[in-house]
Tab-separated table of C-alpha atoms in Angstrom:
chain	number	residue	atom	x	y	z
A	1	UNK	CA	-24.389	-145.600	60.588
A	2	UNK	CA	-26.082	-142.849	62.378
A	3	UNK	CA	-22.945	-140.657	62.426
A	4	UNK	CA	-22.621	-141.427	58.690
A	5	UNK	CA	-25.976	-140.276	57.806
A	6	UNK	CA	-26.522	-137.459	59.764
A	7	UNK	CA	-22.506	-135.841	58.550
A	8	UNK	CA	-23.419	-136.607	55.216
A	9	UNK	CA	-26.933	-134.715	54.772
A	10	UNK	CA	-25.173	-131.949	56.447
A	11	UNK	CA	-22.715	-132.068	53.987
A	12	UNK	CA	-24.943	-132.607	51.273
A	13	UNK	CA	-26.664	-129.118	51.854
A	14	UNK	CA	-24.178	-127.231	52.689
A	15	UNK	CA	-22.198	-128.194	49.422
A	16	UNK	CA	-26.122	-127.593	47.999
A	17	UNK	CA	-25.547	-124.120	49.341
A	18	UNK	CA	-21.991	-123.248	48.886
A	19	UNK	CA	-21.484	-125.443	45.625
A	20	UNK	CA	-18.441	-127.274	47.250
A	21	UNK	CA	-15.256	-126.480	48.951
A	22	UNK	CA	-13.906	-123.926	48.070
A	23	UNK	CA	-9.993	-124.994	47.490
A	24	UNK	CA	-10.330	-124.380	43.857
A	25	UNK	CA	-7.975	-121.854	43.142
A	26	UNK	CA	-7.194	-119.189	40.182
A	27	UNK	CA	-4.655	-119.863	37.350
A	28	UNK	CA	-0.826	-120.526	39.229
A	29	UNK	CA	-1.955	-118.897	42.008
A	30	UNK	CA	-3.942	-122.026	44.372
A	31	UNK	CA	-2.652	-123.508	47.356
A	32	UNK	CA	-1.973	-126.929	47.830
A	33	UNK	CA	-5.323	-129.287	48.007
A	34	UNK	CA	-7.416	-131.472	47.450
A	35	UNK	CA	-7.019	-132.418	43.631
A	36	UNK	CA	-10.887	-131.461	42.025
A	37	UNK	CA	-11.662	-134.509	41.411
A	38	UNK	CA	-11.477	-135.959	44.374
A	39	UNK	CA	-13.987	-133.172	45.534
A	40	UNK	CA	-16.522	-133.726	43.172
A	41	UNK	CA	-16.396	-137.654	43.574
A	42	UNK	CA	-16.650	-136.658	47.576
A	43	UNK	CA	-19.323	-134.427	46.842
A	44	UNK	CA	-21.042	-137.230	44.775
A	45	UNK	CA	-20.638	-139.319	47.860
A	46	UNK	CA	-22.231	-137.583	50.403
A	47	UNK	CA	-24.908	-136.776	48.139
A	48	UNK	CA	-25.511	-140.444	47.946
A	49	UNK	CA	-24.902	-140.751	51.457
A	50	UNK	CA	-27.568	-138.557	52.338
A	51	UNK	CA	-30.275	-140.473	49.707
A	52	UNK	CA	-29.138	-143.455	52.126
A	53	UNK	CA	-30.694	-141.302	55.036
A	54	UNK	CA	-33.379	-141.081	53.166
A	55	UNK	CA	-34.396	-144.751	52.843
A	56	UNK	CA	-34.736	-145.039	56.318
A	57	UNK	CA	-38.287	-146.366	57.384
A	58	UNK	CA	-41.228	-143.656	57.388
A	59	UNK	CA	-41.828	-141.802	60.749
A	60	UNK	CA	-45.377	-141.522	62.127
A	61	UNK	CA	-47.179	-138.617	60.898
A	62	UNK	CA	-45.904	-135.648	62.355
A	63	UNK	CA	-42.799	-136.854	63.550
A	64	UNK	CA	-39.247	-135.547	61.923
A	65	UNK	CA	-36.311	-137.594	61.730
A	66	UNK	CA	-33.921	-134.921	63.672
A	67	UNK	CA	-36.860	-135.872	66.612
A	68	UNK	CA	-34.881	-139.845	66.376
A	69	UNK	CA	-31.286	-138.330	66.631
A	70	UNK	CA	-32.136	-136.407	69.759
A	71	UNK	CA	-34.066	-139.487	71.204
A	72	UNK	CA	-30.919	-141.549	70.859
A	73	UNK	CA	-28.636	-138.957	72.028
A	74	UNK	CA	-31.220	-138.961	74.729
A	75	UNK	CA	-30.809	-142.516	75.264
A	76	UNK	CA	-27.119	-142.699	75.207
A	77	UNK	CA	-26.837	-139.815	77.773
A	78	UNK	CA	-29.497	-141.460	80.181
A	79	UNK	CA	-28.111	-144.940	79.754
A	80	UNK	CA	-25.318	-145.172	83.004
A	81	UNK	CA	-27.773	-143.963	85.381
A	82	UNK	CA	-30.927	-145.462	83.669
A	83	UNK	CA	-33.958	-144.188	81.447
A	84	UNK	CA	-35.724	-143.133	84.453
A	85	UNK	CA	-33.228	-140.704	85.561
A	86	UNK	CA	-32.883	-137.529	83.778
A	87	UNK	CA	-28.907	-136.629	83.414
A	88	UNK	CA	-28.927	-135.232	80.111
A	89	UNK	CA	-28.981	-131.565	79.523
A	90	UNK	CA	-29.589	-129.895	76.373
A	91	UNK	CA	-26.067	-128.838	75.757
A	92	UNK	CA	-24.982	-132.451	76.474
A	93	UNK	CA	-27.375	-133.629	73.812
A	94	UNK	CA	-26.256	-130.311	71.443
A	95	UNK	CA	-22.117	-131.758	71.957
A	96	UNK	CA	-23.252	-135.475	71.346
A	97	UNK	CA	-25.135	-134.807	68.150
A	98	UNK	CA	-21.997	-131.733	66.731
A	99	UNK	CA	-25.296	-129.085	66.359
A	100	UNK	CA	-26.234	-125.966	67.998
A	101	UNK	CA	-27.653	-125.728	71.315
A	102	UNK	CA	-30.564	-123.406	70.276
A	103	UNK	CA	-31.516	-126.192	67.095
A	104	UNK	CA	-31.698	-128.470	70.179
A	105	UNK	CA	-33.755	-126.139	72.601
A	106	UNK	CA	-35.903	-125.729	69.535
A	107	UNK	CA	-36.185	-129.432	68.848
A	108	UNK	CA	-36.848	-130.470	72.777
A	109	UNK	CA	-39.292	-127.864	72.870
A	110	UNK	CA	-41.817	-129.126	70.279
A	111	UNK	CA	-40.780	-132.636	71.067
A	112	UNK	CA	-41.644	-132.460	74.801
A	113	UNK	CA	-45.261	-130.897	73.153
A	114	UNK	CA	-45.448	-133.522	71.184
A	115	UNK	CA	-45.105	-136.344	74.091
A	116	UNK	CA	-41.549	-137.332	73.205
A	117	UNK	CA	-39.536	-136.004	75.970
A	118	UNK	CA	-39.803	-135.071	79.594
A	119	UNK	CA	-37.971	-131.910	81.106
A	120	UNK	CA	-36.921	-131.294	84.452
A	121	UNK	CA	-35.653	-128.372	86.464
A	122	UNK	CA	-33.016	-129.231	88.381
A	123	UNK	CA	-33.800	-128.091	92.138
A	124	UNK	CA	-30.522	-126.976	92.910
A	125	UNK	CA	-30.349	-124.742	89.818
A	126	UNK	CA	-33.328	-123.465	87.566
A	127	UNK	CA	-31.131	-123.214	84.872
A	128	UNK	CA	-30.476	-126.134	84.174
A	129	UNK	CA	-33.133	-128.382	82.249
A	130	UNK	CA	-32.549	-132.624	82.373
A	131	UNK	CA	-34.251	-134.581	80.163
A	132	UNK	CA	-36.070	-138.080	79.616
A	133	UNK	CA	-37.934	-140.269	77.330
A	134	UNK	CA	-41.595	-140.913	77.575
A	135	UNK	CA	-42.755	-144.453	76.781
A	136	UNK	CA	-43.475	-142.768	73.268
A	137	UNK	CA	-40.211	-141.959	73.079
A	138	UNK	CA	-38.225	-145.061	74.319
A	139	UNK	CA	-40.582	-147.096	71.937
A	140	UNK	CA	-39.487	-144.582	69.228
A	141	UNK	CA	-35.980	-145.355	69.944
A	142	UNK	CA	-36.716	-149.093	69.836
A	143	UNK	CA	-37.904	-149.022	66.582
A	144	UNK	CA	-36.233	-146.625	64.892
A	145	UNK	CA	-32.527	-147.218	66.164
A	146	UNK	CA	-32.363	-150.549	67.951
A	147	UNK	CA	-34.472	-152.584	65.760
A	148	UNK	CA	-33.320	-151.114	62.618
A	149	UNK	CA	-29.536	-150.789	63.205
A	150	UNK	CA	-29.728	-154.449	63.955
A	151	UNK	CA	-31.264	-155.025	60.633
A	152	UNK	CA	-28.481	-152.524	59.282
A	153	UNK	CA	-25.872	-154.651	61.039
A	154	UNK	CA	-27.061	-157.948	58.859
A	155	UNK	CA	-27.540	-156.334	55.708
A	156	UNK	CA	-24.142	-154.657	55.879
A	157	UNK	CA	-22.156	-156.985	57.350
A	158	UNK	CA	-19.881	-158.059	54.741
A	159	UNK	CA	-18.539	-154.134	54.852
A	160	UNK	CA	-15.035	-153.990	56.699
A	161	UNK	CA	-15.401	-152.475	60.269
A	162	UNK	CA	-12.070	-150.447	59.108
A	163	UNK	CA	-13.477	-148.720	55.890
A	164	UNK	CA	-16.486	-148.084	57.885
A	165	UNK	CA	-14.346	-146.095	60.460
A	166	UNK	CA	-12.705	-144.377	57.778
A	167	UNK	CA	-15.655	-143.202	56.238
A	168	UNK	CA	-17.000	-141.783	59.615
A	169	UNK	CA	-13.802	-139.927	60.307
A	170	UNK	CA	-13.721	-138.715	57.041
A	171	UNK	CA	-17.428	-137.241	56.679
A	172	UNK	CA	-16.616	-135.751	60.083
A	173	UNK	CA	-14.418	-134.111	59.432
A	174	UNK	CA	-15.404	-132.741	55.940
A	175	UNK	CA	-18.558	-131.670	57.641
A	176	UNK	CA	-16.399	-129.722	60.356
A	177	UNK	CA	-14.198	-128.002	58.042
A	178	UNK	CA	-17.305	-126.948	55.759
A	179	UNK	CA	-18.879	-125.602	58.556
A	180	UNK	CA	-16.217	-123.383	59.722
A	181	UNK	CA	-15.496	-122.393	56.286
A	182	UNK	CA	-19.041	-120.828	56.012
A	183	UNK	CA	-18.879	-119.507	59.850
A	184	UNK	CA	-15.676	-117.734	58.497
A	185	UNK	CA	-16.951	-116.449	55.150
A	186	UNK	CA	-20.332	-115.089	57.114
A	187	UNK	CA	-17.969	-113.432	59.828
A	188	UNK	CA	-16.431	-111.866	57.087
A	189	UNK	CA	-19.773	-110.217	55.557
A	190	UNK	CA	-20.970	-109.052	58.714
A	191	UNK	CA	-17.754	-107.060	58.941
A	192	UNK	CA	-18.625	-106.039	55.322
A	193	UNK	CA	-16.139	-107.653	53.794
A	194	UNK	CA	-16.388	-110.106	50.662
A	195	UNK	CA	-15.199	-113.528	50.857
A	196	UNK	CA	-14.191	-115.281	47.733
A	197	UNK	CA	-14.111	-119.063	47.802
A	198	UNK	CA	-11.450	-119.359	45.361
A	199	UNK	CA	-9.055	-117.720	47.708
């Protein structure tokens, strides 16, 4: 559910920004694609995917829901070696959540003000930076992913596990495609070039 929600707001605003994929072509002259339709009624999707996100329970004051995805990523990345030990580094957490290292540097920094994260230096190398959860944090994660993804798990469990794997795929790999479709376009106006979407 997680994966779900956080593909689909990306999605969501970068169709917001773009307005769609751009596979609509020019009279006779498109490639192969999706048919339109299907894009809009994918479009309407993840816009109602990301309204989804939005239902999920308030955060304390202050608090911003990217903070939960990097607790759990967090979390996951701690959990062979146990909370106590600090294994993940911020470019493990940037691969396990698909974002960029330096929205993760960014988010660790005013999370680790904020009391939600530890980070160490690593003796051997200063470079690197581990991280783990305060007791803020682990009760964060408690809350805000264990106890309600079990309380997902009930309310949605009359959903196929199959059509929920399909759906995670596929707003995966929408997202990725998007993505590199605007990488490419702004590569393309940096070397002053205009990109047209109907291309």
């Amino acid at each position: 559910m997680g994966a779900i929600m956080g593909a689909a707001a990306g999605i969501a605003a970068d169709a917001a920004e773009t307005g769609g994929v751009g596979i609509q072509g020019g009279s006779g002259s498109a490639p192969a694609g999706l048919p339109v339709e299907e894009v809009r009624r994918l479009m309407d999707a993840c816009w109602k995917a990301k309204t989804v996100a939005e239902l999920m329970p308030a955060l304390p004051r202050g608090l911003k829901p990217r903070y939960i995805h990097v607790i759990d990523a967090v979390w996951h990345l701690n959990a062979s070696a146990g909370q106590a030990v600090g294994t993940a580094r911020v470019g493990d957490v940037s691969a396990f959540l698909g974002v960029t290292t330096p929205s993760v540097t960014k988010l660790v920094g005013e999370m680790a003000r904020l009391g939600l994260v530890v980070k160490h230096d690593d003796a051997a190398d200063r470079r690197v930076v581990t991280l783990t959860l305060t007791e803020r944090g682990l009760d964060l994660h408690r809350t805000y992913v264990e106890e309600y993804h079990a309380h997902l798990s009930r309310l949605l469990g009359g959903l196929p596990a199959g059509e929920c794997e399909t759906t995670v795929r596929t707003l995966t790999e929408v997202l990725r495609l998007m993505q590199r479709d605007n990488a490419d376009a702004a590569a393309q106006r940096m070397n002053g070039g205009e990109r047209n979407h109907h291309e």
